Amino acid sequence: MILRRFLFDRITETWMVTALVTILLLPLIIGIALYLKALPLFEIQNLPHLIGSSEWLPTDGKFGFWPFINSSMYVTVLSFIFAAPVCLLAGIYLTQFASKNLVRIMQPVMDILAGLPSVIYGMWGILIIVPFVGNVLAPFLNINSSGYTMLAGGIVLAVMCIPYMLNMLIEIFNTVPIGLKEASLSMGATFWQAVKHVVIRKSYPGIISAYGLGLAKAFGETLAVMMVVGNRVQITHNPFKAGYPLPALIANNYGEMLSIPMYDSALMFAALLLLVIILIINLVFRYFIYKTKTR
Amino acid sequence: MNRRKIIEENIFKFLSGFATYSLIAILAFIIIIIFVKGFNSLSLDMVIKTPKGGYYYGGEGGVLNAIIGSLDIAFGATFIAILIGMPAALYINVHLIRYKRIQNTIRYLLDALWGIPSIVYGAFGFTLMLFFGMNASLIAGIITIALLITPIVVRTFDEVLSTIPIGLYEATLALGSTKTETAFKIMFKQGFSGFITAVLLAFGRGIGDAASVLFTAGYTDLIPLYLNEPAATLPLAIFFQLGSPIPEVRERAFAAAAILTIIILIISLTARYLSKRYSKSNLK
């Protein structure tokens, strides 16, 4: 009886350890697999040239990723400009001013916003945002635009990132000791002054981290952006023109990637690039968050 | 001076309140648009028929292939994710309970893992598929989605397990149970609300994710019968059919979107309700 229990214990423990180790090694395995696939590409072009060049002619074997990286960053920054102030203000309101009832209503709202699949956001973007940008905003500014633009991508992306950033901001604001705020209130500060000088200052590293993680999420988002951004290879700084972000490149071309030589390597390199960038951003900012939480 | 600070207070109170309420408005806006479009095209045929004459050009039929395919993939992937994720989370909270540093490092890595975008998992699944010489199939989709949602299962379950008081763990050991028995008979029961939330969250994420099944599960008009056949999924049904020039096909996309949104809504609300219900009886 004791032996059986002991044996059972051993076996289950092995199972548990294997599971845990597998999960923890996953990013490494993904990275290695993608790197091995991308290796042929490194043999014909060096890394700085791959990233810096803007020549994209897969049939001639010319792979320059700069237009895609550029579009990705542009859309990400655009979405950040829309989402960041909204998140900060809503986070402050929900942790400092709001009634218990409103907080109770907001929790499922954020859950659902965070849980809606990106395709749904994409469809909403096509139905609402694209016509809005193309038929209302562009004519208003005297610009000719189809609506499938980086601006539309930025707006849809902003809506998708808001619940993600807001959740983290609320957690961070809640770690600010209430005594600190009370001290400033008792000195005659208004609520807003207490927020501005105590809450925000105290959670400064946390806010930066939440923003950083939001940027990383926006950078890797695929389908919603791809549906509204237009997908044209070009370098532009005009929000009313189409872009072609890195994830969209991978998702759009998987069909023909085995028919053109080196194309699959190039796409796997794009995936590797995404993985490395996002993993680094995540590791750095998560570290900051842990520091603020444990302090 | 005094008036200025009160005006400032009011302005910012208004602005931040506006930001908060606008989030509710945005959610309502999205859901209303999806439902208005979707319910116009949603009919019994949509739910019980597969598309006729090709999903891109034929206007007849419904999205049954995508519903079945999505459910297959989401259930399969959730099952695998539970098999890997549940013991991992228990291990962190039972065997490693004395090693706070290791615990925190693992949580830190898991959180970072959560941030990897699904398209990267899709590309990885694709390389795996080529490596094993498989074609786009149900099983490839299931494995890819399982990898994607396992960190979610571990981290969500772990969040609740970590709040269980250490005294409970010590008491079971003092009574002579092995660590495994503590893990599965005591900690699992105590953290059951977290387990439910984790499973539902993972299921919701799995059924809604498109970028990772794009490479691995493929798309077909037929209902998959075996694991090595390609499978259609709801997100891809929306994505592909929305781009069709034929209005009837786009109708199918709208209907699929409404179905997917309803599934997600049900999952979100049930998760919230069940986690509340099961955490009531917990030891505090």
XYZ file of C-alpha atoms in Angstrom:
579
model
C 0.000 0.000 0.000
C 2.727 2.432 1.007
C 4.818 1.327 -1.934
C 1.939 1.969 -4.305
C 1.364 5.428 -2.933
C 5.062 6.153 -3.161
C 5.261 4.906 -6.720
C 2.206 6.913 -7.695
C 3.816 9.963 -6.149
C 7.003 9.464 -8.181
C 5.193 8.971 -11.475
C 2.951 11.993 -11.055
C 5.856 14.126 -9.998
C 7.736 13.194 -13.159
C 4.689 14.124 -15.183
C 4.445 17.482 -13.419
C 8.103 18.329 -13.861
C 8.075 17.316 -17.517
C 5.039 19.492 -18.165
C 6.553 22.496 -16.453
C 9.931 22.169 -18.136
C 8.278 21.742 -21.535
C 6.341 24.956 -21.107
C 9.341 26.907 -19.904
C 11.503 25.687 -22.766
C 8.834 26.488 -25.345
C 10.137 29.940 -26.359
C 13.605 28.485 -26.785
C 12.308 25.618 -28.912
C 10.243 27.981 -31.051
C 13.227 30.283 -31.458
C 15.557 27.460 -32.489
C 13.049 25.966 -34.922
C 12.444 29.316 -36.609
C 16.171 30.085 -36.648
C 16.973 26.783 -38.369
C 14.306 27.509 -40.958
C 15.611 31.032 -41.529
C 19.238 29.920 -41.773
C 19.407 29.696 -45.611
C 18.482 33.360 -45.745
C 21.432 34.381 -43.589
C 23.746 32.649 -46.018
C 22.868 34.957 -48.890
C 22.349 38.190 -46.967
C 23.655 39.492 -43.673
C 21.390 40.583 -40.843
C 21.779 44.396 -41.088
C 21.057 44.225 -44.797
C 17.947 42.091 -44.238
C 16.531 44.557 -41.756
C 17.730 47.785 -43.355
C 17.109 47.148 -47.025
C 13.776 48.107 -48.543
C 14.031 46.030 -51.704
C 11.295 43.392 -51.599
C 11.416 41.190 -54.703
C 11.002 37.592 -53.526
C 11.112 36.168 -57.067
C 14.563 37.749 -57.578
C 15.707 36.571 -54.179
C 15.808 40.089 -52.752
C 14.430 40.298 -49.234
C 14.490 43.666 -47.516
C 12.273 43.825 -44.446
C 12.447 47.533 -43.786
C 9.022 48.434 -45.336
C 7.337 45.861 -43.080
C 9.214 46.789 -39.934
C 8.499 50.430 -40.690
C 4.757 49.816 -41.160
C 4.612 47.718 -38.019
C 6.235 50.407 -35.930
C 4.111 53.130 -37.509
C 0.816 51.345 -36.815
C 1.936 50.431 -33.321
C 2.898 53.996 -32.428
C -0.318 55.303 -33.948
C -2.399 52.932 -31.833
C -0.354 53.856 -28.784
C -1.125 57.556 -29.274
C -4.858 56.760 -29.239
C -4.840 54.188 -26.472
C -2.360 55.549 -23.930
C -4.253 58.612 -22.651
C -7.575 56.751 -22.565
C -6.050 53.928 -20.538
C -4.329 56.229 -18.095
C -7.455 58.308 -17.478
C -9.772 55.293 -17.232
C -7.330 53.546 -14.913
C -7.201 56.568 -12.636
C -10.964 56.947 -12.663
C -11.596 53.293 -11.871
C -9.119 53.133 -9.008
C -9.622 56.595 -7.491
C -12.981 58.123 -8.304
C -15.414 55.484 -9.471
C -18.219 54.041 -7.377
C -18.202 50.348 -6.452
C -21.084 49.779 -8.845
C -19.240 51.172 -11.832
C -16.194 49.049 -11.035
C -18.454 46.012 -10.873
C -19.877 46.821 -14.291
C -16.480 47.569 -15.803
C -14.937 44.225 -14.883
C -17.037 42.131 -17.279
C -16.788 44.922 -19.860
C -13.009 44.642 -19.836
C -13.178 40.851 -19.761
C -15.300 40.782 -22.882
C -13.267 43.449 -24.673
C -10.130 41.444 -23.941
C -11.789 38.181 -24.909
C -13.272 39.165 -28.262
C -11.256 37.514 -31.044
C -9.171 39.723 -33.292
C -11.271 38.727 -36.319
C -14.290 40.351 -34.716
C -12.338 43.564 -34.248
C -11.186 43.272 -37.828
C -14.723 42.887 -39.091
C -15.855 45.827 -36.994
C -12.972 47.788 -38.479
C -14.000 46.926 -42.029
C -17.646 47.772 -41.366
C -17.139 50.981 -39.385
C -13.612 52.362 -39.196
C -12.588 51.881 -42.840
C -15.669 53.659 -44.265
C -15.299 56.328 -41.594
C -11.679 57.013 -42.534
C -12.301 56.723 -46.274
C -15.610 58.565 -46.624
C -15.668 61.002 -43.723
C -12.227 61.791 -42.398
C -10.252 61.822 -45.663
C -12.678 64.025 -47.652
C -12.886 66.331 -44.639
C -9.117 66.813 -44.804
C -9.171 66.898 -48.632
C -7.233 63.670 -48.994
C -7.980 60.895 -51.407
C -8.015 57.593 -49.568
C -9.669 54.206 -49.844
C -10.023 53.898 -46.091
C -7.809 50.819 -45.904
C -5.034 52.765 -44.253
C -2.535 52.746 -41.436
C -4.817 55.145 -39.572
C -7.638 52.571 -39.634
C -5.170 49.921 -38.458
C -4.041 52.192 -35.641
C -7.591 52.842 -34.442
C -8.612 49.171 -34.458
C -5.376 48.223 -32.746
C -5.899 50.898 -30.094
C -9.313 49.492 -29.192
C -7.809 46.009 -28.938
C -4.947 47.096 -26.699
C -6.982 49.223 -24.301
C -8.345 46.393 -22.084
C -4.910 44.783 -21.941
C -3.109 47.942 -20.807
C -5.976 49.074 -18.593
C -5.942 45.812 -16.638
C -2.256 46.200 -15.865
C -2.611 49.885 -14.985
C -5.415 49.127 -12.521
C -3.280 46.467 -10.851
C -0.395 48.910 -10.601
C -2.485 51.772 -9.217
C -3.908 49.419 -6.609
C -0.434 48.695 -5.247
C 0.058 52.351 -4.264
C -0.321 52.443 -0.466
C -3.498 54.230 0.501
C -1.742 55.971 3.399
C 0.402 57.967 1.011
C -2.644 59.323 -0.743
C -4.388 60.052 2.547
C -1.353 61.970 3.750
C -1.472 64.268 0.760
C -5.249 64.658 1.064
C -4.892 65.657 4.696
C -2.427 68.340 3.652
C -5.238 69.970 1.704
C -4.610 68.545 -1.743
C -7.556 67.874 -3.992
C -8.147 64.330 -5.200
C -6.641 65.136 -8.559
C -3.553 66.693 -6.959
C -3.093 63.586 -4.862
C -3.401 61.463 -7.979
C -1.032 63.624 -9.968
C 1.678 64.021 -7.375
C 1.428 60.787 -5.442
C -0.318 57.995 -7.329
C 1.170 58.666 -10.755
C 4.619 59.475 -9.454
C 4.670 56.411 -7.230
C 3.583 54.063 -10.010
C 5.689 55.695 -12.708
C 7.806 52.615 -13.537
C 4.665 50.492 -13.579
C 2.894 52.820 -16.007
C 5.873 52.767 -18.355
C 5.943 48.967 -18.191
C 2.233 48.623 -18.871
C 2.666 50.888 -21.890
C 5.660 48.884 -23.058
C 3.759 45.613 -22.839
C 0.827 47.215 -24.648
C 3.193 48.237 -27.448
C 4.530 44.687 -27.653
C 1.025 43.309 -27.938
C 0.127 45.806 -30.657
C 3.311 44.939 -32.527
C 2.408 41.265 -32.750
C -1.286 41.593 -33.503
C -2.064 40.015 -36.844
C -5.506 39.539 -38.242
C -7.385 42.621 -37.136
C -4.683 44.918 -38.473
C -4.204 42.952 -41.653
C -7.902 43.243 -42.495
C -7.947 47.041 -42.428
C -4.428 48.236 -43.155
C -4.414 47.762 -46.933
C -1.319 45.563 -47.271
C 0.803 47.399 -49.810
C 4.599 47.253 -49.751
C 5.745 50.862 -49.480
C 7.539 53.171 -47.109
C 5.350 56.060 -46.141
C 4.759 58.368 -43.226
C 1.290 59.339 -44.280
C -1.382 57.767 -42.059
C -3.834 57.897 -44.972
C -1.781 55.462 -47.031
C -1.753 51.695 -46.870
C 0.903 49.843 -44.897
C 2.056 46.244 -44.615
C 2.992 45.188 -41.064
C 5.297 42.259 -40.378
C 2.637 39.834 -39.020
C 0.425 40.526 -42.034
C 3.317 39.614 -44.327
C 3.577 36.197 -42.715
C -0.153 35.579 -42.675
C -0.777 36.740 -46.244
C 1.894 34.731 -47.997
C 1.905 31.343 -46.331
C 0.152 29.910 -49.401
C 2.831 30.656 -51.930
C 5.815 30.373 -49.647
C 6.768 26.906 -50.758
C 6.649 27.740 -54.469
C 9.263 30.515 -54.500
C 12.807 29.628 -53.395
C 13.914 31.105 -50.073
C 10.482 32.586 -49.504
C 9.702 30.235 -46.629
C 13.033 31.126 -45.028
C 12.178 34.799 -45.353
C 8.774 34.379 -43.723
C 10.206 32.301 -40.894
C 12.817 34.998 -40.418
C 9.981 37.508 -40.102
C 8.385 35.302 -37.433
C 11.716 34.985 -35.639
C 12.134 38.754 -35.730
C 8.685 39.201 -34.173
C 9.418 36.597 -31.508
C 12.751 38.139 -30.516
C 11.502 41.729 -30.427
C 8.376 40.905 -28.447
C 10.102 38.517 -26.054
C 12.766 41.101 -25.232
C 10.210 43.864 -24.644
C 8.177 41.491 -22.472
C 11.126 40.311 -20.401
C 12.369 43.836 -19.763
C 9.057 45.408 -18.777
C 7.757 42.421 -16.841
C 10.904 42.731 -14.782
C 10.031 46.345 -13.976
C 6.517 45.313 -12.991
C 7.826 42.661 -10.612
C 10.135 45.218 -9.067
C 7.274 47.667 -8.460
C 5.008 44.965 -7.085
C 7.491 43.537 -4.629
C 8.674 46.933 -3.393
C -5.043 79.472 -6.492
C -7.731 77.623 -4.636
C -10.151 78.030 -7.490
C -7.613 76.884 -10.017
C -7.037 73.590 -8.301
C -10.750 72.931 -8.034
C -11.265 73.696 -11.718
C -8.363 71.382 -12.566
C -9.882 68.676 -10.398
C -13.213 68.963 -12.156
C -11.722 68.968 -15.624
C -9.728 65.809 -14.987
C -12.535 64.104 -13.175
C -14.727 64.737 -16.175
C -12.070 63.602 -18.662
C -11.256 60.390 -16.823
C -14.930 59.621 -16.308
C -15.498 60.224 -19.995
C -12.676 57.832 -20.899
C -14.164 55.123 -18.691
C -17.704 55.440 -19.973
C -16.477 55.594 -23.558
C -15.021 52.104 -23.092
C -18.473 50.792 -22.233
C -19.796 52.655 -25.265
C -17.140 51.118 -27.541
C -17.954 47.611 -26.375
C -21.661 48.215 -26.874
C -20.936 49.687 -30.309
C -18.898 46.668 -31.433
C -21.390 44.134 -30.150
C -24.390 45.954 -31.597
C -22.748 46.198 -35.035
C -21.813 42.506 -35.008
C -25.257 41.434 -33.831
C -27.255 43.681 -36.165
C -25.254 42.433 -39.141
C -25.189 38.888 -37.874
C -28.808 38.365 -36.897
C -29.944 39.678 -40.272
C -28.123 36.825 -41.934
C -28.402 34.229 -39.206
C -30.898 31.511 -40.022
C -31.359 27.838 -39.271
C -29.707 26.939 -42.573
C -26.580 28.818 -41.522
C -26.155 26.630 -38.490
C -27.082 23.210 -39.875
C -25.651 23.293 -43.410
C -22.195 23.317 -44.903
C -21.420 25.766 -47.740
C -22.477 24.640 -51.215
C -20.396 25.239 -54.306
C -17.198 26.438 -52.620
C -16.950 28.703 -49.592
C -15.717 31.639 -51.629
C -18.042 31.614 -54.641
C -21.121 29.571 -53.812
C -23.869 31.464 -52.058
C -25.874 28.514 -50.728
C -25.551 26.775 -47.405
C -24.184 27.760 -44.011
C -21.168 27.583 -41.766
C -21.651 24.233 -40.035
C -18.193 23.090 -41.208
C -16.591 26.010 -39.383
C -18.654 25.547 -36.215
C -17.754 21.866 -35.952
C -14.116 22.498 -36.874
C -13.760 25.290 -34.318
C -15.347 23.245 -31.542
C -13.164 20.237 -32.386
C -10.004 22.304 -32.286
C -10.931 24.253 -29.175
C -11.963 21.143 -27.201
C -8.933 19.147 -28.315
C -6.525 21.963 -27.578
C -8.087 22.722 -24.198
C -7.807 19.049 -23.278
C -4.080 18.962 -24.104
C -3.541 22.311 -22.388
C -5.158 20.942 -19.210
C -2.984 17.823 -19.340
C 0.167 19.946 -19.483
C -0.912 23.098 -17.695
C -2.749 21.777 -14.664
C 0.100 19.636 -13.250
C 2.595 22.397 -14.012
C 0.578 24.915 -12.009
C 0.169 22.449 -9.129
C 3.895 21.727 -9.153
C 4.708 25.423 -8.820
C 2.407 25.732 -5.819
C 3.060 22.451 -4.019
C 6.573 21.223 -4.655
C 8.135 24.633 -5.082
C 6.217 26.289 -2.253
C 9.386 26.732 -0.191
C 11.361 28.264 -3.040
C 9.921 31.726 -3.521
C 12.711 32.794 -5.847
C 12.195 29.916 -8.276
C 8.428 30.438 -8.122
C 8.780 34.074 -9.056
C 11.215 33.359 -11.871
C 8.852 30.786 -13.333
C 5.911 33.174 -13.122
C 7.999 35.858 -14.766
C 8.898 33.549 -17.652
C 5.293 32.380 -18.039
C 4.047 35.954 -18.213
C 6.577 36.718 -20.912
C 5.483 33.572 -22.753
C 1.898 34.819 -22.647
C 2.966 37.828 -24.697
C 4.191 35.865 -27.730
C 1.809 36.636 -30.609
C -0.243 33.856 -32.092
C 1.219 34.299 -35.571
C 4.582 33.164 -34.182
C 2.935 30.032 -32.781
C 1.358 29.566 -36.192
C 4.713 29.801 -37.947
C 6.217 27.403 -35.410
C 3.344 24.961 -35.890
C 3.976 25.170 -39.600
C 7.677 24.299 -39.242
C 6.700 21.376 -36.991
C 4.239 20.215 -39.624
C 6.873 20.313 -42.356
C 9.324 18.542 -40.060
C 6.926 15.662 -39.514
C 5.809 15.702 -43.143
C 2.183 16.435 -42.340
C -0.334 18.508 -44.247
C -2.633 21.126 -42.799
C -4.882 19.093 -40.543
C -7.072 19.022 -37.486
C -4.319 17.564 -35.321
C -1.776 20.219 -36.364
C -4.309 22.912 -35.489
C -5.049 21.310 -32.137
C -1.376 21.072 -31.172
C -0.612 24.645 -32.206
C -3.576 26.068 -30.312
C -2.687 23.897 -27.312
C 0.797 25.444 -27.213
C -0.774 28.874 -27.464
C -3.194 28.419 -24.578
C -1.129 26.330 -22.152
C 0.611 29.376 -20.609
C -2.835 30.882 -20.052
C -4.032 27.770 -18.206
C -0.931 27.638 -16.025
C -0.851 31.318 -15.153
C -4.587 31.716 -14.453
C -4.790 28.549 -12.351
C -1.581 29.501 -10.569
C -2.967 32.938 -9.705
C -5.675 31.335 -7.561
C -3.496 28.528 -6.176
C -0.954 31.033 -4.913
C -3.567 32.603 -2.623
C -4.166 29.345 -0.734
C -2.771 29.660 2.808
C 0.394 27.670 3.422
C -1.107 26.224 6.612
C -3.345 23.995 4.539
C -0.339 22.510 2.790
C 1.454 21.950 6.070
C -1.605 20.363 7.669
C -1.961 17.777 4.895
C 1.714 16.884 5.086
C 1.449 16.551 8.866
C -1.376 14.060 8.361
C 0.954 11.947 6.271
C -0.108 12.570 2.702
C 2.377 12.551 -0.123
C 2.970 15.743 -2.074
C 1.022 14.403 -5.026
C -1.981 13.653 -2.847
C -1.771 17.158 -1.406
C -1.598 18.579 -4.901
C -4.480 16.686 -6.484
C -6.798 16.087 -3.552
C -6.408 19.294 -1.564
C -4.882 22.105 -3.594
C -6.819 21.217 -6.732
C -10.112 21.320 -4.854
C -9.249 24.572 -3.124
C -8.212 26.178 -6.374
C -11.087 24.754 -8.380
C -12.530 28.198 -9.135
C -9.204 29.147 -10.696
C -9.160 25.930 -12.670
C -12.595 26.628 -14.139
C -11.629 30.188 -15.055
C -8.390 28.971 -16.591
C -10.115 26.346 -18.709
C -12.836 28.689 -19.929
C -10.378 31.498 -20.682
C -8.173 29.107 -22.597
C -11.144 27.698 -24.487
C -12.287 31.186 -25.455
C -8.845 32.150 -26.623
C -8.508 28.899 -28.536
C -11.801 29.170 -30.362
C -11.213 32.772 -31.355
C -7.647 32.622 -32.527
C -7.166 32.796 -36.265
C -3.529 33.561 -36.975
C -2.244 30.255 -35.638
C -4.781 27.987 -37.382
C -4.315 29.840 -40.656
C -1.162 27.804 -41.363
C -1.925 24.642 -39.519
C -5.588 23.680 -39.795
C -6.200 24.892 -43.324
C -9.698 25.450 -44.625
C -12.283 23.163 -46.176
C -15.961 23.023 -47.024
C -16.329 19.613 -45.435
C -16.753 18.562 -41.844
C -13.514 16.916 -40.681
C -13.984 13.272 -39.703
C -10.404 12.270 -38.926
C -7.513 13.987 -37.244
C -5.465 14.156 -40.434
C -8.077 16.045 -42.432
C -8.037 19.823 -42.728
C -10.653 21.685 -40.730
C -12.454 24.978 -41.153
C -12.685 27.344 -38.191
C -15.071 30.165 -37.360
C -12.479 32.987 -37.301
C -11.142 31.937 -40.680
C -14.685 31.535 -42.010
C -15.197 35.197 -41.149
C -11.840 36.254 -42.507
C -12.064 34.469 -45.864
C -15.722 35.014 -46.601
C -15.698 38.698 -45.692
C -13.418 39.313 -48.665
C -15.721 37.619 -51.152
C -17.321 39.687 -53.911
C -20.623 37.786 -53.569
C -23.070 39.268 -51.022
C -24.496 35.859 -49.978
C -21.031 34.691 -49.019
C -20.450 37.818 -46.976
C -23.730 37.086 -45.203
C -22.148 33.833 -44.068
C -19.232 35.774 -42.626
C -21.604 38.001 -40.660
C -23.487 34.985 -39.342
C -20.235 33.299 -38.307
C -19.177 36.482 -36.505
C -22.442 36.585 -34.569
C -22.060 32.920 -33.577
C -18.460 33.436 -32.473
C -19.369 36.551 -30.474
C -22.195 34.727 -28.714
C -19.828 31.876 -27.795
C -17.266 34.331 -26.416
C -19.914 36.256 -24.453
C -21.252 33.049 -22.902
C -17.735 31.911 -21.972
C -16.754 35.252 -20.412
C -19.893 35.539 -18.330
C -19.909 31.878 -17.238
C -16.273 32.109 -16.196
C -17.049 35.079 -13.987
C -20.151 33.450 -12.503
C -18.570 30.045 -11.857
C -15.382 31.426 -10.353
C -17.485 33.404 -7.895
C -19.645 30.399 -7.059
C -16.786 28.017 -6.428
C -14.633 30.424 -4.468
C -17.416 30.993 -1.913
C -16.871 27.660 -0.169
C -13.099 28.117 0.037
C -11.130 28.340 3.243
C -10.024 31.862 3.863
